[in-house]
Structure formats: structure tokens, C-alpha cells
CSV table of C-alpha atoms and ligand atoms in Angstrom, one decimal:
chain,number,residue,atom,x,y,z
A,129,MET,CA,-16.2,13.7,10.9
A,130,GLN,CA,-19.4,14.3,8.8
A,131,ASP,CA,-18.7,16.8,6.0
A,132,GLY,CA,-22.3,17.1,4.8
A,133,ARG,CA,-23.2,15.3,1.6
A,134,THR,CA,-20.2,15.6,-0.7
A,135,THR,CA,-20.4,12.5,-2.9
A,136,LEU,CA,-17.3,11.2,-4.6
A,137,SER,CA,-18.5,12.5,-8.0
A,138,LYS,CA,-19.0,16.0,-6.6
A,139,PHE,CA,-15.6,15.9,-4.9
A,140,LEU,CA,-13.8,14.8,-8.1
A,141,ILE,CA,-15.6,17.3,-10.3
A,142,ASP,CA,-14.7,20.1,-7.8
A,143,THR,CA,-11.1,18.9,-7.3
A,144,LEU,CA,-10.2,17.9,-10.8
A,145,ASP,CA,-12.6,18.9,-13.5
A,146,ARG,CA,-13.1,22.5,-12.4
A,147,GLN,CA,-9.5,23.3,-12.2
A,148,PRO,CA,-7.6,25.5,-14.7
A,149,ALA,CA,-6.4,23.5,-17.8
A,150,SER,CA,-2.8,23.8,-16.6
A,151,VAL,CA,-3.5,21.6,-13.5
A,152,SER,CA,-6.4,19.5,-14.7
A,153,ALA,CA,-6.0,15.8,-15.4
A,154,PRO,CA,-8.5,15.1,-18.3
A,155,GLY,CA,-10.6,12.1,-17.7
A,156,LEU,CA,-9.1,11.2,-14.4
A,157,SER,CA,-12.3,11.8,-12.5
A,158,ALA,CA,-14.2,9.5,-14.8
A,159,LEU,CA,-11.6,6.8,-14.4
A,160,LEU,CA,-11.8,7.1,-10.6
A,161,ILE,CA,-15.5,6.7,-10.8
A,162,ASP,CA,-15.0,3.4,-12.7
A,163,VAL,CA,-12.5,2.3,-10.0
A,164,ALA,CA,-15.1,3.2,-7.4
A,165,ALA,CA,-17.7,1.1,-9.3
A,166,SER,CA,-15.3,-1.9,-9.1
A,167,ILE,CA,-15.0,-1.4,-5.4
A,168,LYS,CA,-18.8,-1.2,-4.9
A,169,THR,CA,-19.2,-4.5,-6.8
A,170,ILE,CA,-16.4,-6.2,-4.8
A,171,SER,CA,-17.9,-4.9,-1.6
A,172,GLY,CA,-21.3,-6.4,-2.5
A,173,ALA,CA,-19.7,-9.7,-3.3
A,174,LEU,CA,-17.7,-9.8,-0.1
A,175,THR,CA,-20.7,-9.0,2.0
A,176,LYS,CA,-22.3,-12.3,1.0
A,177,GLY,CA,-19.5,-14.2,2.7
A,178,ALA,CA,-19.5,-17.9,2.4
A,179,LEU,CA,-23.1,-17.7,1.0
A,180,GLY,CA,-21.7,-16.2,-2.2
A,181,GLY,CA,-20.1,-19.5,-3.2
A,182,ASN,CA,-16.8,-17.8,-3.8
A,183,TYR,CA,-14.8,-19.1,-0.9
A,184,GLY,CA,-11.8,-21.5,-1.3
A,185,ALA,CA,-8.8,-22.0,-3.4
A,186,ALA,CA,-8.9,-21.5,-7.2
A,187,GLN,CA,-6.4,-24.3,-7.8
A,188,SER,CA,-3.9,-21.8,-9.4
A,189,VAL,CA,-0.9,-19.9,-8.3
A,190,ASN,CA,0.0,-16.2,-9.1
A,191,THR,CA,3.2,-14.8,-10.4
A,192,HIS,CA,4.6,-14.7,-6.8
A,193,GLY,CA,4.0,-18.5,-6.4
A,194,GLU,CA,1.1,-17.8,-4.0
A,195,GLU,CA,-2.0,-20.0,-4.2
A,196,GLN,CA,-4.8,-17.9,-5.6
A,197,GLN,CA,-8.2,-17.8,-3.9
A,198,LYS,CA,-11.4,-17.8,-6.0
A,199,LEU,CA,-12.0,-14.3,-4.7
A,200,ASP,CA,-8.6,-13.1,-5.9
A,201,LEU,CA,-9.5,-14.1,-9.4
A,202,MET,CA,-13.1,-12.8,-9.2
A,203,THR,CA,-12.1,-9.4,-7.8
A,204,ASN,CA,-9.3,-9.1,-10.5
A,205,GLU,CA,-11.9,-9.7,-13.2
A,206,ILE,CA,-14.2,-7.1,-11.6
A,207,PHE,CA,-11.5,-4.4,-11.9
A,208,LEU,CA,-10.7,-5.4,-15.5
A,209,GLN,CA,-14.4,-5.3,-16.6
A,210,HIS,CA,-15.2,-2.0,-14.9
A,211,CYS,CA,-12.1,-0.2,-16.2
A,212,GLU,CA,-11.1,-1.5,-19.6
A,213,TRP,CA,-14.0,-0.1,-21.7
A,214,ASP,CA,-13.9,3.7,-20.8
A,215,GLY,CA,-11.2,4.8,-23.3
A,216,LEU,CA,-9.1,6.3,-20.4
A,217,LEU,CA,-6.6,3.5,-19.9
A,218,ALA,CA,-3.7,2.3,-21.9
A,219,GLY,CA,-3.1,-0.8,-19.8
A,220,MET,CA,-3.4,-2.4,-16.4
A,221,VAL,CA,-1.2,-4.4,-14.0
A,222,SER,CA,-2.3,-6.5,-11.1
A,223,GLU,CA,-1.0,-8.7,-8.4
A,224,GLU,CA,-3.0,-11.5,-10.0
A,225,MET,CA,-1.7,-11.2,-13.6
A,226,ASP,CA,1.9,-12.1,-14.7
A,227,GLU,CA,2.0,-9.6,-17.6
A,228,VAL,CA,0.7,-6.2,-18.5
A,229,TYR,CA,-3.0,-6.2,-19.5
A,230,ALA,CA,-3.2,-4.1,-22.7
A,231,ILE,CA,-6.7,-2.6,-23.4
A,232,PRO,CA,-8.5,-4.8,-25.9
A,233,GLU,CA,-8.6,-3.3,-29.4
A,234,THR,CA,-12.4,-3.2,-29.3
A,235,TYR,CA,-12.1,-0.3,-26.9
A,236,PRO,CA,-10.5,3.1,-27.4
A,237,ARG,CA,-7.1,3.6,-25.7
A,238,GLY,CA,-6.4,6.4,-23.2
A,239,ASP,CA,-3.3,7.7,-21.5
A,240,TYR,CA,-3.6,6.4,-18.0
A,241,LEU,CA,-2.1,3.3,-16.5
A,242,LEU,CA,-3.8,1.5,-13.6
A,243,ALA,CA,-1.9,-0.8,-11.2
A,244,PHE,CA,-3.9,-2.6,-8.6
A,245,ASP,CA,-4.1,-5.3,-5.9
A,246,PRO,CA,-7.7,-6.4,-6.2
A,247,LEU,CA,-7.8,-8.2,-2.8
A,248,ASP,CA,-5.2,-7.3,-0.3
A,249,GLY,CA,-4.9,-9.4,2.9
A,250,SER,CA,-6.7,-12.4,1.3
A,251,SER,CA,-5.6,-14.7,4.2
A,252,ASN,CA,-8.3,-12.9,6.1
A,253,ILE,CA,-11.1,-14.0,3.8
A,254,ASP,CA,-11.7,-17.3,5.5
A,255,ILE,CA,-11.9,-15.8,9.0
A,256,ASN,CA,-14.3,-13.0,7.9
A,257,GLY,CA,-11.5,-10.5,8.6
A,258,VAL,CA,-10.8,-7.1,7.1
A,259,VAL,CA,-9.5,-7.1,3.5
A,260,GLY,CA,-9.0,-4.3,0.9
A,261,SER,CA,-8.2,-3.3,-2.6
A,262,ILE,CA,-5.3,-0.9,-3.5
A,263,PHE,CA,-4.8,1.1,-6.7
A,264,SER,CA,-2.4,3.5,-8.3
A,265,VAL,CA,-2.8,5.7,-11.4
A,266,THR,CA,0.0,7.1,-13.5
A,267,ARG,CA,0.1,8.5,-17.1
A,268,VAL,CA,1.8,7.1,-20.1
A,269,ARG,CA,4.9,9.3,-20.8
A,270,ASP,CA,4.6,11.5,-23.8
A,271,ASP,CA,7.3,9.6,-25.7
A,272,GLN,CA,5.4,6.3,-25.2
A,273,ARG,CA,1.9,7.5,-26.2
A,274,ASP,CA,1.9,5.8,-29.6
A,275,ALA,CA,3.8,2.7,-28.7
A,276,PRO,CA,2.2,-0.6,-27.5
A,277,VAL,CA,2.0,-0.7,-23.8
A,278,THR,CA,4.7,-2.8,-22.3
A,279,GLU,CA,6.2,-3.3,-18.9
A,280,SER,CA,8.5,-0.3,-19.3
A,281,ALA,CA,5.5,2.1,-19.3
A,282,PHE,CA,4.7,1.0,-15.7
A,283,LEU,CA,8.3,1.2,-14.4
A,284,ARG,CA,8.0,4.8,-13.1
A,285,PRO,CA,8.6,6.0,-9.5
A,286,GLY,CA,5.7,6.5,-7.2
A,287,ASN,CA,6.2,10.3,-7.2
A,288,GLU,CA,4.7,10.3,-10.7
A,289,GLN,CA,1.4,8.9,-9.5
A,290,VAL,CA,-1.6,11.2,-10.4
A,291,ALA,CA,-3.9,9.3,-8.0
A,292,ALA,CA,-3.8,6.5,-5.5
A,293,GLY,CA,-6.2,4.9,-3.1
A,294,TYR,CA,-7.6,1.9,-1.4
A,295,ALA,CA,-10.9,0.4,-0.4
A,296,ILE,CA,-11.3,-1.1,3.0
A,297,TYR,CA,-14.0,-3.8,3.4
A,298,GLY,CA,-14.7,-3.7,7.1
A,299,PRO,CA,-17.9,-3.2,9.0
A,300,SER,CA,-18.4,-0.4,6.5
A,301,THR,CA,-16.8,0.0,3.1
A,302,MET,CA,-14.6,3.0,2.7
A,303,LEU,CA,-12.7,4.5,-0.2
A,304,VAL,CA,-9.6,6.5,0.8
A,305,LEU,CA,-8.2,8.5,-2.1
A,306,SER,CA,-5.6,11.1,-3.0
A,307,VAL,CA,-5.3,13.0,-6.3
A,308,GLY,CA,-2.4,15.0,-4.9
A,309,THR,CA,-4.5,17.4,-2.8
A,310,GLY,CA,-4.5,15.7,0.6
A,311,THR,CA,-5.9,12.3,1.5
A,312,HIS,CA,-9.7,12.0,1.8
A,313,GLY,CA,-12.0,9.2,3.0
A,314,PHE,CA,-15.4,8.3,1.6
A,315,THR,CA,-17.9,5.9,3.2
A,316,LEU,CA,-20.2,3.8,1.1
A,317,GLU,CA,-23.8,4.5,1.7
A,318,ARG,CA,-25.0,1.1,0.8
A,319,GLU,CA,-28.7,1.7,0.4
A,320,VAL,CA,-28.1,4.5,-2.2
A,321,GLY,CA,-24.8,3.3,-3.7
A,322,ASN,CA,-22.9,6.6,-3.1
A,323,PHE,CA,-19.5,7.1,-1.6
A,324,VAL,CA,-19.9,10.1,0.7
A,325,LEU,CA,-17.0,12.2,2.0
A,326,THR,CA,-16.8,11.5,5.7
A,327,HIS,CA,-13.1,12.0,6.4
A,328,SER,CA,-11.8,15.2,4.7
A,329,ASP,CA,-8.1,16.0,4.6
A,330,ILE,CA,-6.9,13.2,6.9
A,331,ARG,CA,-3.8,14.0,8.9
A,332,ILE,CA,-1.5,11.4,10.5
A,333,PRO,CA,-0.3,12.5,14.0
A,334,GLU,CA,3.4,13.1,14.0
A,335,ASP,CA,4.0,11.0,17.1
A,336,THR,CA,2.6,7.7,18.1
A,337,GLY,CA,2.9,4.9,20.7
A,338,GLU,CA,1.7,2.1,18.4
A,339,PHE,CA,3.6,0.0,15.9
A,340,ALA,CA,2.7,-3.0,13.7
A,341,ILE,CA,5.1,-5.6,12.5
A,342,ASN,CA,4.9,-9.4,12.1
A,343,ALA,CA,7.0,-10.3,15.2
A,344,SER,CA,7.4,-13.9,14.1
A,345,ASN,CA,10.1,-12.7,11.7
A,346,GLU,CA,12.2,-11.0,14.4
A,347,ARG,CA,15.2,-13.2,14.0
A,348,PHE,CA,15.4,-12.4,10.3
A,349,TRP,CA,15.3,-8.6,10.7
A,350,GLU,CA,18.2,-6.2,10.1
A,351,PRO,CA,19.7,-4.7,13.3
A,352,PRO,CA,18.2,-1.2,13.0
A,353,VAL,CA,14.7,-2.7,13.0
A,354,ARG,CA,15.5,-5.0,15.9
A,355,ARG,CA,16.9,-2.0,17.7
A,356,TYR,CA,13.7,0.0,17.2
A,357,VAL,CA,11.4,-2.8,18.2
A,358,GLN,CA,13.4,-3.7,21.2
A,359,GLU,CA,13.4,-0.1,22.4
A,360,CYS,CA,9.6,0.1,22.0
A,361,LYS,CA,9.1,-3.2,23.8
A,362,ALA,CA,11.3,-2.1,26.7
A,363,GLY,CA,8.7,0.6,27.3
A,364,ARG,CA,8.9,3.0,30.1
A,365,SER,CA,11.9,1.1,31.6
A,366,GLY,CA,13.9,1.5,28.5
A,367,CYS,CA,15.5,4.5,26.6
A,368,ARG,CA,12.1,5.6,25.1
A,369,ALA,CA,10.7,6.0,28.6
A,370,ARG,CA,7.2,5.2,27.5
A,371,ASP,CA,5.1,2.2,26.8
A,372,PHE,CA,4.1,1.2,23.2
A,373,ASN,CA,1.3,-1.0,21.9
A,374,THR,CA,1.6,-3.5,19.0
A,375,ARG,CA,-1.0,-4.4,16.4
A,376,TRP,CA,-1.0,-6.9,13.5
A,377,ILE,CA,-4.0,-7.5,11.2
A,378,ALA,CA,-2.1,-9.2,8.3
A,379,SER,CA,-3.8,-6.8,5.9
A,380,MET,CA,-1.7,-3.8,4.7
A,381,VAL,CA,-4.9,-1.9,4.0
A,382,ALA,CA,-6.2,-2.4,7.5
A,383,GLU,CA,-2.9,-1.3,9.0
A,384,VAL,CA,-2.6,1.8,6.9
A,385,HIS,CA,-6.2,2.7,7.5
A,386,ARG,CA,-5.6,2.5,11.3
A,387,ILE,CA,-2.5,4.7,10.9
A,388,LEU,CA,-4.4,7.3,8.8
A,389,MET,CA,-7.2,7.3,11.5
A,390,ARG,CA,-5.0,7.6,14.6
A,391,GLY,CA,-1.3,7.4,13.8
A,392,GLY,CA,1.2,4.6,14.2
A,393,VAL,CA,4.0,2.8,12.4
A,394,PHE,CA,3.6,-0.1,10.0
A,395,MET,CA,6.7,-2.1,9.0
A,396,TYR,CA,7.3,-5.0,6.6
A,397,PRO,CA,11.0,-4.4,6.6
A,398,ARG,CA,13.8,-6.1,4.6
A,399,ASP,CA,14.5,-9.4,6.3
A,400,PHE,CA,16.7,-12.5,5.7
A,401,LYS,CA,13.9,-15.1,5.8
A,402,THR,CA,14.1,-15.4,2.0
A,403,PRO,CA,17.4,-13.6,1.3
A,404,ALA,CA,16.6,-13.3,-2.5
A,405,MET,CA,13.6,-11.1,-1.7
A,406,GLU,CA,14.1,-7.4,-1.3
A,407,GLY,CA,11.0,-7.1,0.9
A,408,ARG,CA,7.5,-8.7,1.2
A,409,LEU,CA,5.2,-6.0,-0.3
A,410,ARG,CA,4.9,-5.2,-4.0
A,411,LEU,CA,6.1,-1.7,-5.0
A,412,LEU,CA,3.8,-0.8,-7.9
A,413,TYR,CA,0.4,-1.7,-6.4
A,414,GLU,CA,1.0,-1.9,-2.6
A,415,ALA,CA,3.9,0.2,-1.4
A,416,SER,CA,3.8,3.1,-3.9
A,417,PRO,CA,0.0,3.9,-3.6
A,418,MET,CA,0.1,3.6,0.1
A,419,SER,CA,3.2,5.8,0.4
A,420,PHE,CA,1.4,8.4,-1.7
A,421,LEU,CA,-1.6,8.4,0.6
A,422,VAL,CA,0.6,8.5,3.7
A,423,GLU,CA,2.7,11.4,2.5
A,424,GLN,CA,-0.4,13.3,1.4
A,425,ALA,CA,-1.6,12.9,5.0
A,426,GLY,CA,1.6,14.3,6.5
A,427,GLY,CA,3.3,10.9,7.3
A,428,GLN,CA,6.5,9.4,5.9
A,429,SER,CA,7.2,6.2,4.0
A,430,ILE,CA,10.6,4.7,3.5
A,431,THR,CA,12.4,1.5,2.7
A,432,GLY,CA,14.6,2.2,5.7
A,433,ARG,CA,17.2,3.8,3.4
A,434,GLU,CA,15.2,5.8,0.9
A,435,ARG,CA,11.9,7.4,0.3
A,436,ILE,CA,9.6,4.8,-1.3
A,437,LEU,CA,8.1,7.3,-3.8
A,438,ASP,CA,11.6,7.8,-5.2
A,439,VAL,CA,12.3,4.1,-5.9
A,440,VAL,CA,12.4,3.4,-9.6
A,441,PRO,CA,10.9,0.0,-10.2
A,442,ALA,CA,13.0,-2.5,-12.2
A,443,ARG,CA,10.3,-5.1,-12.6
A,444,LEU,CA,6.4,-5.1,-12.6
A,445,HIS,CA,6.1,-7.2,-9.5
A,446,GLN,CA,9.1,-5.9,-7.6
A,447,ARG,CA,9.0,-6.1,-3.9
A,448,VAL,CA,10.3,-3.5,-1.5
A,449,PRO,CA,10.8,-3.1,2.3
A,450,VAL,CA,8.2,-0.8,3.8
A,451,ILE,CA,8.3,1.4,6.9
A,452,LEU,CA,5.5,4.0,7.0
A,453,GLY,CA,3.4,6.1,9.3
A,454,SER,CA,3.8,8.8,11.9
A,455,ARG,CA,6.6,11.0,10.6
A,456,ASN,CA,8.8,11.3,13.8
A,457,GLU,CA,8.9,7.6,14.4
A,458,VAL,CA,9.6,6.8,10.7
A,459,ALA,CA,12.4,9.3,10.7
A,460,ARG,CA,13.8,7.7,13.8
A,461,ILE,CA,13.8,4.3,12.1
A,462,GLY,CA,15.5,5.8,9.1
A,463,ARG,CA,18.1,7.3,11.4
A,464,TYR,CA,18.8,3.9,12.9
A,465,HIS,CA,19.4,2.4,9.4
A,466,ASP,CA,21.7,5.3,8.7
A,467,GLU,CA,23.7,4.9,11.9
A,468,TYR,CA,23.9,1.1,11.3
A,469,ASP,CA,25.2,1.6,7.8
A,470,ARG,CA,27.8,4.1,8.9
A,471,GLY,CA,28.9,1.7,11.7
A,472,GLU,CA,27.9,4.1,14.5
A,473,ASP,CA,25.4,1.7,16.0
A,474,LYS,CA,28.1,-0.3,17.8
A,475,PRO,CA,26.5,-3.5,19.2
A,476,PHE,CA,24.4,-3.9,16.0
A,477,SER,CA,27.3,-3.3,13.6
A,478,SER,CA,29.7,-5.8,15.1
A,479,PRO,CA,30.5,-8.7,12.7
A,480,LEU,CA,29.3,-10.9,15.5
A,481,PHE,CA,25.8,-9.5,15.0
A,482,ASN,CA,25.5,-9.3,11.2
A,483,GLU,CA,22.6,-10.8,9.2
A,484,ARG,CA,24.3,-14.2,9.0
A,485,SER,CA,25.3,-14.4,12.6
A,486,LEU,CA,23.8,-16.8,15.1
A,487,PHE,CA,24.4,-14.2,17.9
A,488,LEU,CA,21.5,-11.8,17.8
A,489,PRO,CA,21.8,-9.0,20.3
A,490,GLU,CA,19.1,-8.8,23.0
A,491,THR,CA,19.3,-5.1,23.9
A,492,PRO,CA,20.4,-2.1,22.0
A,493,ALA,CA,23.2,0.3,23.0
B,230,LIG,O1,0.5,-9.5,0.4
B,230,LIG,C1,0.4,-8.5,1.3
B,230,LIG,C2,-0.1,-8.8,2.7
B,230,LIG,O2,-1.2,-9.6,2.8
B,230,LIG,C3,-0.3,-7.5,3.4
B,230,LIG,O3,-1.6,-7.0,3.2
B,230,LIG,C4,0.0,-7.8,4.8
B,230,LIG,O4,0.5,-6.7,5.5
B,230,LIG,C5,1.0,-8.9,4.7
B,230,LIG,O5,1.0,-9.5,3.4
B,230,LIG,C6,0.8,-10.0,5.8
B,230,LIG,O6,1.9,-10.7,5.9
B,230,LIG,P1,2.1,-11.9,6.9
B,230,LIG,O7,1.5,-13.1,6.2
B,230,LIG,O8,3.6,-12.1,7.1
B,230,LIG,O9,1.4,-11.6,8.2
């Protein structure tokens, strides 16, 4: 996997700055270097673990009503401080902030918008498990360049992202990034402080025998998802005629990373546990950037019924169902949704087995 000594800066200069003016994205490489600096700082803080004095609840709740951890707030602040000053951003949005963060007037304003989840999978902090950060970069539309940055500037579909990535804080810290020319992984060389290209042009295998879903929600899933999971669980004695493995790390970053490394399917589908919620994961700073990375690596990412990158957000913190990974399996799950919606999936489309029914089918047709 070693690709010599291509550092993140060299990669970005080659990929972005040395391109013809028609395809270049001015300042994007410098912005991504600042994002990478946030990630290094967060990585350093996380490595201290409980000794860093940052464990525990912050005694506050975020916009989703979730209790914030001290590390949620600290990592959010690290992103703001590293990225607000450089004159490249017009505003930021984060899982930990209710409103758009406009760049303070003391700094010049740029044309990019940064959306981020500073600490994904934070329920893993206390158990010293894998966590991550996720980010997405878009550009302010030409007609909004001179206007104050408001929510509407951020409500653009994921297919308009100019860069997206995540950091995974595991045994090593990695930055996985795409600027629209494939998905590439960099490993932090801690002693020197460099991100070094170690996983060039990652490709997700088209087929897989591994899927990840929080199985405790099974009774709330829609029939097409139940059908898929039941078929996988039936293994070689069922219609798939092969055995499948399951995985669940409770950190989207860790699940997506595994899928980029060796294939698989990750699902946080629509469910009826909290009927008012369209899904669990947030579109702007979780689903969209991860979908960009997955598609750039040859995988697929859908809500079940549409491509996630085509979903136009209606709200900053909008949630969305997510099914992503190896393209042939994701396509199959999409087909199951389609068959169900058209009433072709008989046992699962019967009124006896709809979302509100107590009669949940055990086996698919
Ligand atoms: O908030 C997002 C998240 O932590 C994801 O990273 C992860 O996939 C999911 O929530 C875990 O959900 P659950 O608590 O249902 O396992």
C-alpha cells in the first residue's frame, strides 16, 4: 500500500494547484491543509485519553437533543479556530452548533463553506473505541457571494461538493479525502506531523459478504430492509446461497473506513422507532461527504429510494436514511425498495405487514 513519500501538501498541490485555471479550485488546497491541522490537533488530544482531562459530559445538549460530551465541544472549537482565520471560508456548520457560524469580521471572507461533524461516534469515547471527524466543502453560489451567509447557502445537494473527507482516530490516525479525483487515504506520521499518502485511489469491491446495521432496530425497519437482512442471515441455506458476516462499531467513520478498505454494506435506514425522523444520520456533514467518498471509490450510496448526493437539503441538520457500500449489494437493496413500493414484493407489501402492523414477517418470498 506504500506509495513512497507523497505528503498531503504535495498531493494537493499536484492535484489542485497545478491544474489548468478551468479546473482549479483556488485556495481549496490551503483550506484542506487547515482542516488537516484541525485533525492533527484532535488526534493529539484524543491520544491522551482519560489523562487529558476532557472525558465526561459537558452538561449541555446539542441541536438534536443529544447530551454533549466535553470532547464534542472541544473538537468543535478546534475546527473553528483552525479554519476561521484563513480568508477562504464564508461560513461553517457543525453538528455541535445550532446555527450557521459566519466568519468573524476580523478575518477576510472567502467563498467556501465547511460543514463538519467534529467527533463522530462519540459514544465510543468512554470505551477507548474508534471515533472520527467528517467534513464537507462546497462553494458559495455566485448569486450569494455578496450576501450574508445564511442557512440557504448550505442547502445544496451533495453532488455540488468540491471536497469531502474524514479522519479516523484508530490505532493510527488516517485522513481519507476526495477532491473529485478518486478517494485517497493518508496516514499520520506522528513523529514528523505529516500526512503521508498510503492508500492511493481506493476502490470498493463491487460484491461483498459483510453488512453493518444496528440489529436492535429490526422491528422498526421497513420491509425491504428486513427482507435484505433476513436473506443475508439465512446464509447458504437461503436464496442468497452464501453466508454473510455482520459488523457494528457504532461509528459511521469506522464502518465506512472498513468498507473502503475491504468492501461491505453499511445501513442506517429509515425506521419507525421515531416516526417523525427521516433517518438517523445527518445529511450535510455525515451522509453527503461519506456518499461522495464512497462514490469516488466506485461504491454506491442511496436512501433506499434515491441517490444521497442528489438529495436537496431542506434544513441544516436534516437527517436522511443511509445505505452505502459495495455497489451490487446497494443496488439490490435499492431494487427491494422499488419492488416494495410498486407492490411487487408480495408478503412485505400486504397491509398485514405494513409499518404499523404487529405482524412482522419472518421470511421473505
Ligand atoms: O451520530 C452518528 C452515529 O454515532 C454514527 O456514527 C453511528 O453509525 C450511529 O450514530 C450509531 O448509532 P447507534 O447508537 O444506533 O448504534
